[in-house]
Amino acid sequence: MTINHSAPRTMHSAGRALPRSTRSLLLAGAFAGPLFYLSAIVQMLTRPGFDLHIHPLSQLSTGDQGWIQILTFVLVGLGLICLSIGHRGVATSGLGRAAIPVLVAISGVGFIAAGVFPQDPANGFPLGVADGPVAEPTWHALVHMVAAIVAFTALAVAAIIALVRAIRERRVAAGIGNGIVAIALLAPVIPDIASIQVAITGLFAFGWCTMTAIALLKSPTYLASLDSRLPKETRS
């Protein structure tokens, strides 16, 4: 996945360095996705009865050890909010300078809500729970599902805006990468493989966040500088 917002090295070397606080915010955003999947992998390997073919990652929030996944959701959400603040501080002009940070922040709040309002135990997990889906989801499980949908949709819209910007700036690789991410996040869920599909969708979502943060860390002056080189009628 290539989502490159960066500029030539000469432009970066001529630009000012990022403030330490901004770098810290962007680093928090970059590590949010890897943290989520590192936590999920460790839990999948250590919690008996969990099967990704049957159980969504969100179901790790249930049971005696569910607090680990709840905390993971919250930390990841905070990481995305940090990314949104850092993005707003670096991208000071051009298409998406205000919209993308807002959408990333909405996604961060969504993931925090998905952690605070956990999924229901079901399909034999945690151990001791009856096989099969729950007859009627609890209110907090419904909030969890809505929060997750909002989080992924917000990132999909952010990727679409980044796609449009890449097209206007004639950055082919960035356009392809953002387009793939948007399609992956907006693809309808297939019931038979829902748990695996959502896990893969998360890889695209968090991968986009990580690559965006890394690009901003590498080229802090690019997004503003490039606009000054575009024809006046194409700026926004």
Tab-separated table of C-alpha atoms in Angstrom:
chain	number	residue	atom	x	y	z
A	1	MET	CA	0.000	0.000	0.000
A	2	THR	CA	1.560	3.287	-1.118
A	3	ILE	CA	0.032	6.455	0.230
A	4	ASN	CA	2.797	8.939	-0.288
A	5	HIS	CA	2.210	12.574	0.609
A	6	SER	CA	5.929	13.294	0.620
A	7	ALA	CA	7.985	15.669	-1.496
A	8	PRO	CA	11.487	15.496	-2.997
A	9	ARG	CA	14.290	15.405	-0.467
A	10	THR	CA	15.518	18.851	-1.502
A	11	MET	CA	12.242	20.436	-0.520
A	12	HIS	CA	12.299	18.719	2.863
A	13	SER	CA	15.893	19.706	3.572
A	14	ALA	CA	15.097	23.310	2.783
A	15	GLY	CA	12.038	23.386	5.036
A	16	ARG	CA	11.834	24.060	8.722
A	17	ALA	CA	11.925	21.194	11.193
A	18	LEU	CA	8.722	20.067	12.854
A	19	PRO	CA	8.209	21.169	16.456
A	20	ARG	CA	8.794	18.365	18.936
A	21	SER	CA	5.169	18.447	20.059
A	22	THR	CA	3.944	17.970	16.486
A	23	ARG	CA	6.358	15.094	15.914
A	24	SER	CA	5.110	13.441	19.092
A	25	LEU	CA	1.504	13.756	17.933
A	26	LEU	CA	2.290	12.280	14.522
A	27	LEU	CA	4.304	9.441	16.059
A	28	ALA	CA	1.352	8.586	18.294
A	29	GLY	CA	-0.807	8.424	15.190
A	30	ALA	CA	1.745	6.297	13.341
A	31	PHE	CA	1.914	3.708	16.127
A	32	ALA	CA	-1.865	3.485	16.703
A	33	GLY	CA	-2.457	0.820	14.058
A	34	PRO	CA	0.546	-1.387	14.910
A	35	LEU	CA	-0.486	-1.215	18.586
A	36	PHE	CA	-3.995	-2.427	17.734
A	37	TYR	CA	-2.814	-5.457	15.781
A	38	LEU	CA	0.034	-6.330	18.138
A	39	SER	CA	-2.453	-6.377	21.006
A	40	ALA	CA	-4.975	-8.373	18.973
A	41	ILE	CA	-2.422	-10.988	17.866
A	42	VAL	CA	-1.147	-11.529	21.403
A	43	GLN	CA	-4.700	-11.909	22.684
A	44	MET	CA	-5.706	-14.298	19.890
A	45	LEU	CA	-2.731	-16.507	20.738
A	46	THR	CA	-3.267	-16.466	24.500
A	47	ARG	CA	-7.033	-16.506	24.962
A	48	PRO	CA	-8.493	-20.009	24.651
A	49	GLY	CA	-11.490	-20.449	22.382
A	50	PHE	CA	-10.971	-17.420	20.147
A	51	ASP	CA	-11.246	-18.169	16.432
A	52	LEU	CA	-10.990	-15.307	13.953
A	53	HIS	CA	-13.045	-17.302	11.468
A	54	ILE	CA	-15.973	-17.023	13.885
A	55	HIS	CA	-15.232	-14.217	16.334
A	56	PRO	CA	-14.578	-10.594	15.367
A	57	LEU	CA	-11.612	-8.898	17.018
A	58	SER	CA	-14.089	-6.746	18.917
A	59	GLN	CA	-15.194	-9.813	20.857
A	60	LEU	CA	-11.846	-9.795	22.623
A	61	SER	CA	-13.418	-7.005	24.695
A	62	THR	CA	-15.559	-9.608	26.490
A	63	GLY	CA	-14.707	-11.817	29.448
A	64	ASP	CA	-12.360	-11.366	32.382
A	65	GLN	CA	-9.515	-10.216	30.159
A	66	GLY	CA	-11.702	-8.026	27.987
A	67	TRP	CA	-10.266	-4.903	29.589
A	68	ILE	CA	-7.116	-5.394	27.488
A	69	GLN	CA	-8.979	-4.957	24.208
A	70	ILE	CA	-11.096	-2.157	25.662
A	71	LEU	CA	-7.916	-0.310	26.636
A	72	THR	CA	-6.483	-1.035	23.179
A	73	PHE	CA	-9.482	0.566	21.484
A	74	VAL	CA	-9.207	3.637	23.694
A	75	LEU	CA	-5.450	4.054	23.159
A	76	VAL	CA	-5.825	3.635	19.398
A	77	GLY	CA	-8.620	6.206	19.346
A	78	LEU	CA	-6.449	8.656	21.269
A	79	GLY	CA	-3.632	7.974	18.806
A	80	LEU	CA	-5.869	8.923	15.884
A	81	ILE	CA	-6.937	12.102	17.640
A	82	CYS	CA	-3.236	12.928	18.062
A	83	LEU	CA	-2.769	12.293	14.338
A	84	SER	CA	-5.616	14.663	13.513
A	85	ILE	CA	-4.063	17.444	15.602
A	86	GLY	CA	-0.628	16.858	14.089
A	87	HIS	CA	-2.076	16.769	10.564
A	88	ARG	CA	-3.835	20.089	11.122
A	89	GLY	CA	-0.589	21.651	12.293
A	90	VAL	CA	1.381	20.502	9.231
A	91	ALA	CA	-1.175	20.689	6.400
A	92	THR	CA	-1.966	24.385	6.551
A	93	SER	CA	-3.258	24.843	3.012
A	94	GLY	CA	-4.849	22.986	0.127
A	95	LEU	CA	-7.703	20.553	-0.308
A	96	GLY	CA	-8.461	18.582	2.849
A	97	ARG	CA	-6.401	20.756	5.189
A	98	ALA	CA	-9.402	21.075	7.524
A	99	ALA	CA	-11.624	18.151	6.507
A	100	ILE	CA	-9.099	15.319	6.816
A	101	PRO	CA	-8.065	16.137	10.418
A	102	VAL	CA	-11.731	16.411	11.430
A	103	LEU	CA	-12.545	13.056	9.840
A	104	VAL	CA	-9.550	11.382	11.493
A	105	ALA	CA	-10.636	12.837	14.848
A	106	ILE	CA	-14.170	11.498	14.309
A	107	SER	CA	-12.688	8.086	13.622
A	108	GLY	CA	-10.635	8.329	16.814
A	109	VAL	CA	-13.724	9.130	18.873
A	110	GLY	CA	-15.477	6.223	17.171
A	111	PHE	CA	-12.789	3.765	18.219
A	112	ILE	CA	-12.849	5.084	21.782
A	113	ALA	CA	-16.623	4.574	21.852
A	114	ALA	CA	-16.183	1.073	20.391
A	115	GLY	CA	-13.964	0.273	23.357
A	116	VAL	CA	-16.126	1.866	26.039
A	117	PHE	CA	-19.218	0.064	24.713
A	118	PRO	CA	-18.073	-3.552	24.174
A	119	GLN	CA	-19.426	-6.296	21.941
A	120	ASP	CA	-21.548	-9.131	23.409
A	121	PRO	CA	-20.147	-12.579	24.265
A	122	ALA	CA	-21.310	-15.028	21.602
A	123	ASN	CA	-20.462	-18.138	19.590
A	124	GLY	CA	-18.738	-19.891	22.463
A	125	PHE	CA	-16.424	-17.008	23.389
A	126	PRO	CA	-15.340	-16.388	26.054
A	127	LEU	CA	-15.205	-20.015	27.146
A	128	GLY	CA	-18.419	-21.034	28.852
A	129	VAL	CA	-20.656	-18.939	26.617
A	130	ALA	CA	-23.211	-20.903	24.608
A	131	ASP	CA	-22.530	-21.511	20.930
A	132	GLY	CA	-24.390	-19.408	18.416
A	133	PRO	CA	-25.116	-15.693	18.121
A	134	VAL	CA	-26.951	-13.766	20.817
A	135	ALA	CA	-30.715	-13.728	20.428
A	136	GLU	CA	-30.924	-9.968	20.889
A	137	PRO	CA	-27.880	-7.652	20.999
A	138	THR	CA	-27.516	-5.468	24.076
A	139	TRP	CA	-27.670	-1.693	23.744
A	140	HIS	CA	-23.933	-1.358	24.280
A	141	ALA	CA	-23.234	-3.891	21.511
A	142	LEU	CA	-25.394	-1.823	19.149
A	143	VAL	CA	-23.501	1.339	20.139
A	144	HIS	CA	-20.263	-0.558	19.502
A	145	MET	CA	-21.323	-1.508	15.986
A	146	VAL	CA	-22.489	2.011	15.126
A	147	ALA	CA	-19.265	3.505	16.513
A	148	ALA	CA	-17.150	1.126	14.431
A	149	ILE	CA	-19.122	1.926	11.273
A	150	VAL	CA	-18.703	5.663	11.884
A	151	ALA	CA	-14.963	5.241	12.524
A	152	PHE	CA	-14.304	3.303	9.321
A	153	THR	CA	-16.577	5.518	7.222
A	154	ALA	CA	-14.840	8.671	8.425
A	155	LEU	CA	-11.464	7.266	7.384
A	156	ALA	CA	-12.914	6.204	4.025
A	157	VAL	CA	-14.095	9.752	3.350
A	158	ALA	CA	-10.683	11.085	4.415
A	159	ALA	CA	-9.028	8.703	1.956
A	160	ILE	CA	-11.360	9.895	-0.820
A	161	ILE	CA	-10.441	13.529	-0.132
A	162	ALA	CA	-6.760	12.571	-0.153
A	163	LEU	CA	-7.389	10.740	-3.462
A	164	VAL	CA	-8.891	13.855	-5.035
A	165	ARG	CA	-5.966	15.920	-3.828
A	166	ALA	CA	-3.471	13.419	-5.221
A	167	ILE	CA	-5.218	13.511	-8.597
A	168	ARG	CA	-5.128	17.310	-8.672
A	169	GLU	CA	-1.444	17.263	-7.767
A	170	ARG	CA	-0.680	14.507	-10.310
A	171	ARG	CA	0.706	12.105	-7.713
A	172	VAL	CA	-0.154	8.741	-9.264
A	173	ALA	CA	1.098	6.416	-6.520
A	174	ALA	CA	-0.675	8.387	-3.797
A	175	GLY	CA	-3.879	8.398	-5.855
A	176	ILE	CA	-3.794	4.625	-6.329
A	177	GLY	CA	-3.067	3.999	-2.657
A	178	ASN	CA	-5.839	6.266	-1.389
A	179	GLY	CA	-8.269	4.783	-3.907
A	180	ILE	CA	-7.547	1.226	-2.771
A	181	VAL	CA	-8.022	2.200	0.876
A	182	ALA	CA	-11.344	3.937	0.165
A	183	ILE	CA	-12.660	0.911	-1.745
A	184	ALA	CA	-11.572	-1.492	0.999
A	185	LEU	CA	-13.256	0.572	3.728
A	186	LEU	CA	-16.510	1.024	1.814
A	187	ALA	CA	-16.822	-2.557	0.553
A	188	PRO	CA	-19.956	-4.334	1.828
A	189	VAL	CA	-19.367	-6.925	4.537
A	190	ILE	CA	-19.814	-10.535	3.412
A	191	PRO	CA	-21.564	-12.417	6.266
A	192	ASP	CA	-19.731	-15.733	5.777
A	193	ILE	CA	-16.303	-14.110	6.203
A	194	ALA	CA	-17.323	-11.031	8.192
A	195	SER	CA	-14.824	-11.459	11.031
A	196	ILE	CA	-11.831	-11.912	8.735
A	197	GLN	CA	-13.008	-9.180	6.350
A	198	VAL	CA	-13.364	-6.607	9.133
A	199	ALA	CA	-9.882	-7.504	10.430
A	200	ILE	CA	-8.445	-6.948	6.941
A	201	THR	CA	-10.417	-3.721	6.582
A	202	GLY	CA	-8.777	-2.524	9.776
A	203	LEU	CA	-5.361	-3.189	8.245
A	204	PHE	CA	-6.203	-0.828	5.382
A	205	ALA	CA	-7.659	1.791	7.739
A	206	PHE	CA	-4.779	1.817	10.197
A	207	GLY	CA	-2.244	1.394	7.418
A	208	TRP	CA	-3.567	4.591	5.857
A	209	CYS	CA	-3.217	6.410	9.174
A	210	THR	CA	0.324	5.141	9.715
A	211	MET	CA	1.481	6.018	6.200
A	212	THR	CA	-0.117	9.457	6.425
A	213	ALA	CA	1.658	10.138	9.717
A	214	ILE	CA	4.998	8.942	8.336
A	215	ALA	CA	4.622	11.091	5.210
A	216	LEU	CA	3.890	14.162	7.312
A	217	LEU	CA	6.878	13.423	9.526
A	218	LYS	CA	9.153	13.154	6.485
A	219	SER	CA	7.966	16.225	4.635
A	220	PRO	CA	6.494	18.758	7.052
A	221	THR	CA	6.455	21.601	4.552
A	222	TYR	CA	5.223	19.662	1.538
A	223	LEU	CA	1.484	20.077	1.736
A	224	ALA	CA	1.754	23.825	2.094
A	225	SER	CA	4.669	24.245	-0.304
A	226	LEU	CA	3.130	22.279	-3.161
A	227	ASP	CA	0.098	24.555	-3.289
A	228	SER	CA	2.317	27.522	-4.030
A	229	ARG	CA	3.470	25.755	-7.202
A	230	LEU	CA	-0.023	24.874	-8.446
A	231	PRO	CA	-1.951	27.122	-10.850
A	232	LYS	CA	-4.062	29.589	-8.909
A	233	GLU	CA	-7.340	28.212	-10.220
A	234	THR	CA	-6.561	24.708	-8.887
A	235	ARG	CA	-5.917	25.760	-5.287
A	236	SER	CA	-8.521	25.482	-2.617
